[in-house]
Coordinates of C-alpha atoms in Angstrom, one line a residue:
Chain I
M64 CA 106.3 119.1 124.8
V65 CA 105.7 115.8 123.7
S66 CA 107.4 112.8 125.6
T67 CA 109.3 110.2 123.6
T68 CA 106.9 107.7 124.9
E69 CA 104.1 109.5 123.3
L70 CA 105.8 110.3 120.3
Y71 CA 106.7 106.5 119.5
A72 CA 103.3 105.2 120.9
V73 CA 101.5 103.4 118.0
D74 CA 97.9 103.1 118.1
T75 CA 97.3 99.3 117.1
H76 CA 93.7 99.5 116.9
V77 CA 91.6 99.7 113.8
Y78 CA 88.7 102.2 113.5
A79 CA 85.9 103.0 111.2
S80 CA 84.9 106.7 110.9
R81 CA 81.7 108.2 111.8
C82 CA 80.5 111.5 110.5
P83 CA 79.6 113.8 113.5
R84 CA 76.5 115.4 112.0
C85 CA 74.6 112.7 110.6
G86 CA 76.3 109.4 112.0
A87 CA 77.2 107.7 108.8
L88 CA 79.9 105.1 109.1
Y89 CA 83.0 104.7 106.9
H90 CA 85.9 102.5 106.3
P91 CA 88.3 103.8 105.3
A92 CA 87.7 107.6 106.2
P93 CA 86.7 109.8 103.2
M94 CA 87.5 113.5 103.3
V95 CA 83.7 114.4 103.2
C96 CA 80.6 112.5 104.3
K97 CA 78.8 110.9 101.0
T98 CA 75.4 111.6 102.8
C99 CA 75.5 115.1 104.3
R100 CA 78.5 116.5 102.5
T101 CA 80.1 117.3 106.1
R102 CA 84.0 117.7 105.9
R103 CA 86.8 116.0 107.6
D104 CA 90.1 117.7 108.6
P105 CA 92.6 114.9 109.7
S106 CA 94.7 117.8 111.3
V107 CA 91.8 119.2 113.3
T108 CA 92.7 122.6 112.0
V109 CA 89.8 124.0 110.2
F110 CA 87.0 121.3 110.8
P111 CA 86.7 118.5 113.3
D112 CA 87.9 114.9 112.6
F113 CA 85.4 112.4 112.1
D114 CA 84.7 110.2 115.4
K115 CA 86.4 107.0 115.6
V116 CA 84.5 104.0 116.1
P117 CA 86.3 100.5 117.2
M118 CA 86.1 98.2 114.1
E119 CA 86.5 94.8 116.2
G120 CA 83.9 92.0 116.7
P121 CA 81.9 89.4 115.2
C122 CA 81.2 89.6 111.3
K123 CA 80.6 87.3 108.2
L124 CA 83.2 86.2 105.7
L125 CA 82.0 87.0 102.2
T126 CA 84.7 85.7 100.3
W127 CA 88.6 85.0 100.8
T128 CA 91.7 83.9 99.1
R129 CA 95.1 82.3 100.0
I130 CA 98.1 83.8 98.0
Y131 CA 101.5 82.1 97.6
A132 CA 103.3 85.0 95.5
L133 CA 104.1 87.6 98.6
P134 CA 105.1 91.1 98.5
D135 CA 108.0 92.4 100.7
G136 CA 107.1 92.3 104.3
I137 CA 105.4 89.0 104.8
D138 CA 107.5 86.4 106.5
R139 CA 105.2 83.2 105.6
P140 CA 104.8 81.0 102.9
S141 CA 101.4 82.2 102.0
S142 CA 98.9 84.7 103.0
T143 CA 95.2 84.7 103.4
F144 CA 92.7 87.6 102.9
G145 CA 89.0 87.9 103.5
I146 CA 86.5 90.4 102.9
V147 CA 84.0 90.7 105.7
E148 CA 80.8 92.4 106.8
F149 CA 79.8 93.8 110.3
P150 CA 76.3 93.8 111.7
N151 CA 76.2 97.6 111.1
G152 CA 76.8 97.1 107.4
L153 CA 80.4 98.1 107.3
R154 CA 82.7 96.0 105.2
A155 CA 86.4 95.5 105.3
L156 CA 89.4 93.6 104.0
G157 CA 91.2 91.6 106.6
Q158 CA 94.1 89.1 107.4
L159 CA 92.2 85.8 107.5
M160 CA 93.7 83.7 110.5
V161 CA 91.6 80.6 109.8
D162 CA 93.1 77.3 108.0
E163 CA 90.0 76.2 106.5
P164 CA 88.0 79.4 105.6
R165 CA 84.5 79.1 104.1
S166 CA 82.4 81.9 102.9
G167 CA 79.6 82.8 105.0
A168 CA 81.4 81.6 108.2
A169 CA 81.0 83.8 111.4
L170 CA 84.3 85.2 112.4
V171 CA 85.7 87.6 115.1
A172 CA 88.0 90.6 113.8
R173 CA 90.8 91.9 116.1
S174 CA 93.6 94.3 115.7
G175 CA 97.0 92.8 115.1
L176 CA 100.2 93.2 113.4
V177 CA 99.8 92.1 109.7
R178 CA 103.0 93.5 108.0
E179 CA 106.3 94.5 109.0
L180 CA 108.5 96.6 106.6
V181 CA 111.9 98.1 107.6
G182 CA 111.3 100.9 110.1
R183 CA 107.3 100.5 109.9
D184 CA 104.7 98.1 111.2
F185 CA 101.4 97.6 109.8
Y186 CA 98.4 97.0 112.2
G187 CA 95.2 95.9 110.8
L188 CA 92.1 93.7 110.9
Q189 CA 92.8 90.0 111.7
L190 CA 90.0 87.5 111.4
F191 CA 89.6 84.5 113.6
S192 CA 86.9 81.8 113.8
A193 CA 84.1 82.8 116.1
Chain W
M22 CA 82.7 117.5 67.3
R23 CA 85.0 116.2 64.7
Q24 CA 85.3 112.3 63.8
V25 CA 88.3 110.5 64.6
G26 CA 89.9 107.7 62.9
I27 CA 93.0 105.5 63.1
V28 CA 95.5 105.2 60.3
G29 CA 98.6 103.7 61.6
I30 CA 99.4 100.8 64.0
G31 CA 102.4 99.6 65.5
H32 CA 103.5 97.0 68.3
S33 CA 106.6 95.7 69.9
K34 CA 107.1 92.2 70.8
F35 CA 105.9 91.6 74.5
G36 CA 107.8 89.7 77.0
R37 CA 111.4 90.4 78.3
M38 CA 113.1 93.3 76.7
D39 CA 116.6 94.5 77.8
F40 CA 116.3 97.8 76.2
D41 CA 115.7 101.3 77.6
L42 CA 111.9 102.0 77.9
V43 CA 111.9 104.9 75.7
D44 CA 113.6 102.8 72.8
I45 CA 110.8 100.5 73.3
L46 CA 108.1 103.0 73.0
A47 CA 110.1 104.8 70.1
W48 CA 110.1 101.3 68.2
S49 CA 106.3 100.6 68.4
S50 CA 105.9 104.5 67.6
L51 CA 107.9 104.2 64.5
E52 CA 106.2 101.0 63.5
A53 CA 102.8 102.8 63.8
M54 CA 104.2 105.9 61.6
K55 CA 105.3 103.6 59.0
D56 CA 102.1 102.0 58.8
A57 CA 100.5 105.3 58.3
G58 CA 103.1 106.2 55.8
I59 CA 104.5 109.3 57.7
S60 CA 107.7 110.2 59.1
G61 CA 106.5 113.4 60.8
G62 CA 103.8 115.9 60.9
I63 CA 102.5 114.6 64.4
D64 CA 100.6 117.5 66.0
Q65 CA 100.4 115.8 69.5
V66 CA 101.8 112.8 71.3
F67 CA 100.2 111.0 74.3
V68 CA 102.1 108.5 76.0
A69 CA 100.4 105.8 78.3
N70 CA 102.7 104.7 81.3
M71 CA 102.0 103.7 84.7
G72 CA 105.4 102.9 86.3
A73 CA 108.1 104.5 84.7
G74 CA 109.0 106.9 87.7
A75 CA 108.5 103.9 90.4
I76 CA 110.3 101.0 88.4
N77 CA 112.5 102.5 85.8
H78 CA 113.7 105.6 87.6
Q79 CA 112.5 108.0 84.7
T80 CA 109.9 110.5 84.5
A81 CA 108.4 112.7 81.8
V82 CA 108.8 109.7 79.2
A83 CA 106.5 111.6 76.5
S84 CA 109.0 114.4 76.4
S85 CA 111.7 111.9 76.1
L86 CA 110.1 109.9 73.2
V87 CA 109.5 113.1 71.1
S88 CA 113.1 113.6 71.2
R89 CA 114.1 110.0 70.6
I90 CA 112.2 110.1 67.4
F91 CA 112.6 113.8 66.3
L92 CA 108.9 114.8 66.5
E93 CA 110.0 118.1 68.3
P94 CA 108.0 120.4 68.5
A95 CA 104.8 118.4 68.9
M96 CA 102.8 118.9 71.9
A97 CA 103.4 115.9 74.4
E98 CA 102.0 114.6 77.6
T99 CA 102.2 111.3 79.7
V100 CA 98.9 109.8 80.8
E101 CA 98.9 107.7 83.7
N102 CA 95.7 106.0 84.9
G103 CA 96.9 102.7 86.2
P104 CA 96.2 99.5 84.2
A105 CA 93.7 101.8 82.1
S106 CA 96.3 104.1 81.1
G107 CA 96.4 103.0 77.4
A108 CA 92.7 103.5 76.5
S109 CA 92.7 106.8 78.6
A110 CA 95.5 108.0 76.2
V111 CA 93.5 107.1 73.2
K112 CA 90.7 108.9 74.7
C113 CA 93.0 112.1 75.2
G114 CA 93.7 111.7 71.6
Y115 CA 90.4 111.5 70.5
M116 CA 89.6 114.7 72.5
A117 CA 92.5 116.4 71.2
I118 CA 91.4 115.8 67.4
A119 CA 87.6 116.1 68.0
S120 CA 88.2 119.4 69.7
G121 CA 90.3 120.8 66.8
M122 CA 93.4 121.2 68.8
A123 CA 95.1 118.6 66.4
D124 CA 94.6 116.9 63.3
V125 CA 97.3 114.0 63.6
V126 CA 98.0 112.3 67.2
L127 CA 100.4 109.7 68.0
V128 CA 99.2 107.4 71.0
T129 CA 101.8 104.8 72.6
G130 CA 101.5 103.0 75.5
G131 CA 104.3 100.9 77.0
E132 CA 105.8 99.7 80.2
R133 CA 109.2 98.0 81.2
M134 CA 108.2 96.1 84.2
R135 CA 110.8 93.1 84.1
E136 CA 113.6 95.6 84.9
V137 CA 112.7 94.6 88.6
I138 CA 112.3 91.3 90.2
P139 CA 108.8 89.7 90.3
W140 CA 107.8 90.6 93.8
K141 CA 108.6 94.2 93.1
A142 CA 106.6 94.5 89.8
T143 CA 103.8 92.6 91.9
D144 CA 104.2 95.3 94.6
F145 CA 104.5 98.2 92.3
V146 CA 100.8 97.3 90.5
A147 CA 99.5 96.8 94.3
T148 CA 100.1 100.5 95.0
L149 CA 97.1 101.5 93.0
T150 CA 95.1 99.9 96.1
H151 CA 94.0 102.0 99.1
P152 CA 97.1 102.5 101.1
D153 CA 95.6 101.8 104.7
A154 CA 92.7 99.8 103.9
E155 CA 94.0 97.4 101.3
Y156 CA 97.9 97.9 100.5
A157 CA 99.0 97.8 104.0
Y158 CA 97.8 94.1 104.5
G159 CA 100.2 93.1 101.7
V160 CA 97.0 92.2 99.5
T161 CA 98.1 92.0 95.7
L162 CA 95.8 92.4 92.5
P163 CA 96.1 88.5 92.2
A164 CA 94.5 88.3 95.8
F165 CA 91.7 90.4 94.4
G166 CA 91.3 88.3 91.5
G167 CA 91.2 85.3 93.5
M168 CA 88.5 86.7 95.9
Y169 CA 86.2 88.0 92.9
T170 CA 86.5 84.4 91.5
R171 CA 85.5 82.6 94.7
A172 CA 82.6 84.8 94.8
Y173 CA 81.7 84.3 91.4
M174 CA 82.0 80.6 91.5
E175 CA 79.8 80.3 94.4
R176 CA 77.2 82.5 93.1
Y177 CA 76.9 81.3 89.3
G178 CA 78.4 77.9 89.5
L179 CA 81.5 78.4 87.2
E180 CA 84.0 75.7 87.6
E181 CA 87.9 75.9 87.6
R182 CA 87.7 73.8 84.3
H183 CA 86.1 76.7 82.6
L184 CA 88.9 79.0 83.3
A185 CA 91.3 76.4 82.1
M186 CA 89.2 76.2 78.8
L187 CA 90.0 79.9 78.5
A188 CA 93.6 79.6 79.2
V189 CA 93.9 77.1 76.3
K190 CA 92.1 79.3 74.2
A191 CA 94.1 82.4 75.0
H192 CA 97.4 80.5 74.5
R193 CA 96.1 79.0 71.2
N194 CA 95.4 82.6 69.9
A195 CA 98.8 83.9 71.3
E196 CA 100.7 81.1 69.4
R197 CA 99.4 83.1 66.1
N198 CA 100.3 86.4 67.3
P199 CA 103.7 87.5 66.5
F200 CA 103.9 90.1 69.4
A201 CA 102.7 87.7 72.0
H202 CA 104.7 86.9 75.3
I203 CA 103.8 83.3 75.9
E204 CA 104.5 81.4 72.8
E205 CA 103.6 77.8 74.0
S206 CA 100.4 76.0 73.7
A207 CA 98.5 74.7 76.5
S208 CA 96.2 71.8 76.8
M209 CA 93.3 70.5 79.3
G210 CA 95.5 67.5 79.6
G211 CA 98.5 69.5 80.7
I212 CA 97.0 72.1 83.0
W213 CA 93.9 70.5 84.2
D214 CA 92.9 67.0 84.0
G215 CA 96.5 65.5 83.9
P216 CA 98.3 63.7 86.7
H217 CA 100.8 66.7 87.1
R218 CA 98.2 69.4 87.1
D219 CA 99.3 70.9 90.6
V220 CA 103.0 71.0 89.6
V221 CA 102.3 72.4 85.8
N222 CA 99.5 74.6 87.1
P223 CA 99.7 75.3 91.0
I224 CA 97.4 77.7 92.8
M225 CA 98.7 81.0 93.0
A226 CA 95.6 82.9 94.6
D227 CA 93.2 80.3 95.6
P228 CA 91.0 79.5 93.6
L229 CA 93.1 80.9 90.6
R230 CA 96.0 78.8 89.2
L231 CA 99.3 79.8 87.4
Y232 CA 97.6 79.5 83.9
D233 CA 94.8 81.8 85.1
M234 CA 96.8 84.8 85.3
C235 CA 98.8 87.1 82.9
P236 CA 102.5 87.3 82.9
V237 CA 104.6 90.3 84.1
S238 CA 105.5 91.8 80.6
D239 CA 107.4 94.7 78.8
G240 CA 106.5 96.2 75.5
A241 CA 104.7 99.0 73.6
A242 CA 101.9 99.5 71.2
S243 CA 101.1 102.5 69.1
L244 CA 98.3 104.1 67.1
V245 CA 98.2 107.0 64.8
L246 CA 94.9 109.0 65.1
C247 CA 93.8 111.7 62.6
A248 CA 90.4 113.7 61.9
M249 CA 88.5 111.9 59.5
E250 CA 88.4 115.0 57.3
V251 CA 92.1 114.5 56.7
A252 CA 92.3 110.7 56.5
D253 CA 92.8 110.7 53.0
R254 CA 96.1 111.9 53.3
F255 CA 97.2 108.4 54.6
P256 CA 97.5 105.1 52.3
K257 CA 95.3 102.9 54.4
K258 CA 91.5 103.3 55.2
P259 CA 90.7 104.7 58.6
V260 CA 89.1 102.7 61.3
R261 CA 86.7 105.0 63.0
I262 CA 86.6 105.6 66.6
A263 CA 82.7 105.2 67.1
G264 CA 82.4 105.5 70.8
I265 CA 84.4 105.8 74.0
G266 CA 82.9 105.4 77.4
Q267 CA 84.6 105.7 80.9
A268 CA 83.3 105.1 84.4
T269 CA 84.7 104.8 87.8
D270 CA 83.7 102.9 91.0
T271 CA 84.6 102.8 94.6
H272 CA 88.6 102.6 95.3
C273 CA 88.0 99.8 97.9
V274 CA 86.6 96.7 96.6
H275 CA 84.9 96.0 99.8
N276 CA 82.9 99.0 99.7
R277 CA 80.7 97.9 96.5
E278 CA 77.4 97.4 97.1
D279 CA 77.7 93.9 95.2
I280 CA 81.5 93.0 95.2
L281 CA 80.6 91.1 91.9
D282 CA 78.8 93.7 90.1
L283 CA 81.3 95.5 87.8
K284 CA 79.6 98.8 87.7
A285 CA 82.3 100.8 86.0
V286 CA 82.5 98.3 83.2
R287 CA 78.9 98.3 82.8
L288 CA 78.6 102.0 82.7
A289 CA 81.6 102.4 80.5
A290 CA 80.2 100.1 78.0
E291 CA 76.8 101.8 78.0
R292 CA 78.3 105.1 77.5
A293 CA 80.3 104.0 74.6
Y294 CA 77.4 102.1 73.1
T295 CA 75.2 105.3 73.5
M296 CA 77.9 107.5 71.7
A297 CA 78.4 104.6 69.0
G298 CA 74.4 104.4 68.5
L299 CA 75.2 100.6 68.6
G300 CA 74.6 97.8 71.0
P301 CA 76.3 94.7 72.2
E302 CA 74.7 92.6 69.4
D303 CA 76.7 94.8 66.8
V304 CA 80.0 93.8 68.1
S305 CA 81.8 91.5 66.0
C306 CA 84.8 90.6 68.3
A307 CA 86.3 92.0 71.6
E308 CA 89.4 92.4 73.7
L309 CA 88.5 92.4 77.1
H310 CA 91.0 93.0 80.1
D311 CA 91.5 89.2 81.2
A312 CA 94.4 89.9 83.7
F313 CA 92.9 86.9 85.7
L314 CA 90.7 84.7 83.6
I315 CA 87.9 85.7 85.8
L316 CA 87.7 88.9 84.0
E317 CA 87.3 88.0 80.7
V318 CA 84.1 86.1 82.1
A319 CA 82.7 88.9 84.3
I320 CA 83.4 91.5 81.8
S321 CA 81.6 89.6 78.8
E322 CA 78.6 89.7 80.9
A323 CA 78.9 93.3 82.2
V324 CA 79.1 94.6 78.6
G325 CA 76.0 92.7 77.6
F326 CA 77.0 89.7 75.8
W327 CA 75.2 87.5 78.0
K328 CA 73.3 87.7 81.1
P329 CA 75.0 87.2 84.6
G330 CA 76.0 83.9 85.0
E331 CA 75.9 82.6 81.6
A332 CA 79.3 83.2 80.2
K333 CA 80.2 79.6 81.2
L334 CA 77.4 78.6 78.7
A335 CA 79.1 80.5 76.0
I336 CA 82.8 78.9 77.0
E337 CA 81.2 75.4 76.7
R338 CA 79.6 76.2 73.3
G339 CA 83.0 77.8 71.9
D340 CA 81.4 81.1 71.0
T341 CA 84.4 83.3 72.3
E342 CA 86.7 81.2 69.9
I343 CA 88.1 83.0 66.7
R344 CA 85.8 81.2 64.5
G345 CA 82.8 81.2 67.3
T346 CA 80.0 83.7 67.4
R347 CA 81.2 86.1 69.6
P348 CA 85.4 86.0 69.5
I349 CA 87.0 87.4 72.5
N350 CA 90.7 88.1 72.9
T351 CA 91.8 86.8 69.5
S352 CA 95.2 88.2 70.2
G353 CA 95.8 86.0 73.5
G354 CA 94.5 88.6 75.6
L355 CA 96.6 89.9 78.5
K356 CA 96.5 86.3 79.8
A357 CA 98.9 85.2 77.0
K358 CA 99.8 88.3 74.7
G359 CA 101.0 89.6 77.7
H360 CA 100.3 92.9 80.3
P361 CA 102.8 95.4 80.1
V362 CA 100.3 97.5 81.8
G363 CA 100.8 101.2 80.2
A364 CA 100.7 99.4 76.9
T365 CA 97.7 97.2 77.2
G366 CA 94.8 99.5 76.5
V367 CA 96.6 100.5 73.1
S368 CA 97.3 96.9 72.4
Q369 CA 93.7 96.0 72.8
I370 CA 93.1 98.7 70.2
H371 CA 95.6 97.6 68.0
E372 CA 94.4 94.1 67.6
I373 CA 90.6 95.5 67.0
V374 CA 92.1 97.6 64.0
K375 CA 93.9 94.4 62.7
Q376 CA 90.9 92.5 62.9
L377 CA 88.7 95.3 61.1
R378 CA 91.3 95.7 58.6
G379 CA 91.3 91.9 57.7
E380 CA 94.9 91.7 58.4
A381 CA 94.7 89.2 61.1
A382 CA 94.3 86.8 58.3
R383 CA 98.0 86.6 57.7
E384 CA 98.5 85.2 60.9
D385 CA 95.6 82.9 60.7
R386 CA 93.5 84.3 63.4
Q387 CA 91.1 86.4 61.5
V388 CA 87.6 86.9 62.6
N389 CA 85.0 86.3 59.9
D390 CA 83.9 89.9 58.4
P391 CA 84.2 92.1 61.2
K392 CA 82.3 95.2 61.3
V393 CA 82.4 96.3 64.9
G394 CA 85.1 95.7 67.6
L395 CA 85.0 96.5 71.5
A396 CA 88.0 97.0 73.8
V397 CA 87.5 97.1 77.4
N398 CA 90.6 98.6 79.5
F399 CA 90.1 97.6 83.3
G400 CA 92.1 100.0 85.8
G401 CA 92.5 99.2 89.4
F402 CA 90.2 96.3 90.4
G403 CA 87.6 97.7 88.2
N404 CA 87.6 101.3 89.8
N405 CA 88.5 103.0 86.4
V406 CA 87.4 101.5 83.1
V407 CA 87.4 102.8 79.7
A408 CA 85.5 101.1 76.9
T409 CA 86.3 101.9 73.1
I410 CA 84.1 101.0 70.0
L411 CA 85.6 100.9 66.6
A412 CA 83.9 100.6 63.2
K413 CA 84.9 99.7 59.8
E414 CA 84.3 102.5 57.3

């Protein structure tokens, strides 16, 4: 039996996915490995899921923007986004938590609350100055 | 494979339209049929639409359109391929005729986006992004436009003033297009180097400003396609569909090896050129998907008009003006004509047909003696692109 604590527990971390056969890394997770064609099963019924690899840590800012026309669920006058690259070559979009960003800057990625909608919180990568 | 031509074109006004979506589709469809000199005899209807289910609470719009204008028992399908739905529907029409399944096809693209408030329209378009790795963050298509623009400027030295010059051109062309959403001129003094620039033209997705972006529009555009072997049934000379190319790229923008390489645009154009037996040097005029003005710049390079980083020189020389050596977005483009997403790909081809027929002369925006036109319809943020080449017979 699943306890309510477990049922409502939210994993607030962001992960990359690693192919269990060849070790190729992905973000977000595909349904098949591009390199060795190993299949992934999120329900872990027919095949195993890919391995979870935490995506936090140092990264480099490739480009960024700050938008002033915001969608629902963002309670701020503006929102800043960046695309970063990690030392292992993985790239990701993240919420940029830097006042004056600069392409090429060294950053640190951490998981955090990025968006709140009614009945659902979204956790994702937040990018801070290194 | 049979050759396919376009023998009828129709268009509604773009902007805010307080009509039912299917009435808008019906209007432009009837205009295209009138232009083709027919009131029936359509074998197949393709409707391009991205958001009726999400924003208009209506589905199966192709079936509804057929009934609204009494085209039963024509075959009918709705085609959804994000902002590239329009050109995808034209491709479906081409395939239906080329295969011999149909002789005459009506393609109509349309959208009614202003039924909802602006942030809902922005949110609806953003649903084409990856649900976990992009959409969940609240990222929007303008945000991708901003990130792309910054990376492009930093690599190639494009300046904000180049985008302002394109905005002025787009507004000038749209002013002469009776279907355009934006009917006002813009000047460099007003939007770029005037004292009130940041009020008139504020930053929306840094470094993109208000005048660097398309409006949210309602509207529709339509084409009547036929097999070239039956084209003499119609009053106007057909414009031949010489080539169609399509290509896809990664769903997530960050997963591209080079985020500035519009690979799907490059491949779609190469495939269309190969099919047509033509090259970029043969193109007389082009409609390129400038939802953000940086895309006119980047797409014009990806289709081979200029080397990477050299589009800014073409802008400075005035090459892309109607009277320039390579006119681009003579309709005003998405930027000023408007961007009802499902309509856009069809509307781009409508403009190319108008130019090849010489009918844009009536609106004082005719390209000098065009022979070949290219339209590029850009889906997602470049993850599904359709290029279409039309040739004057």
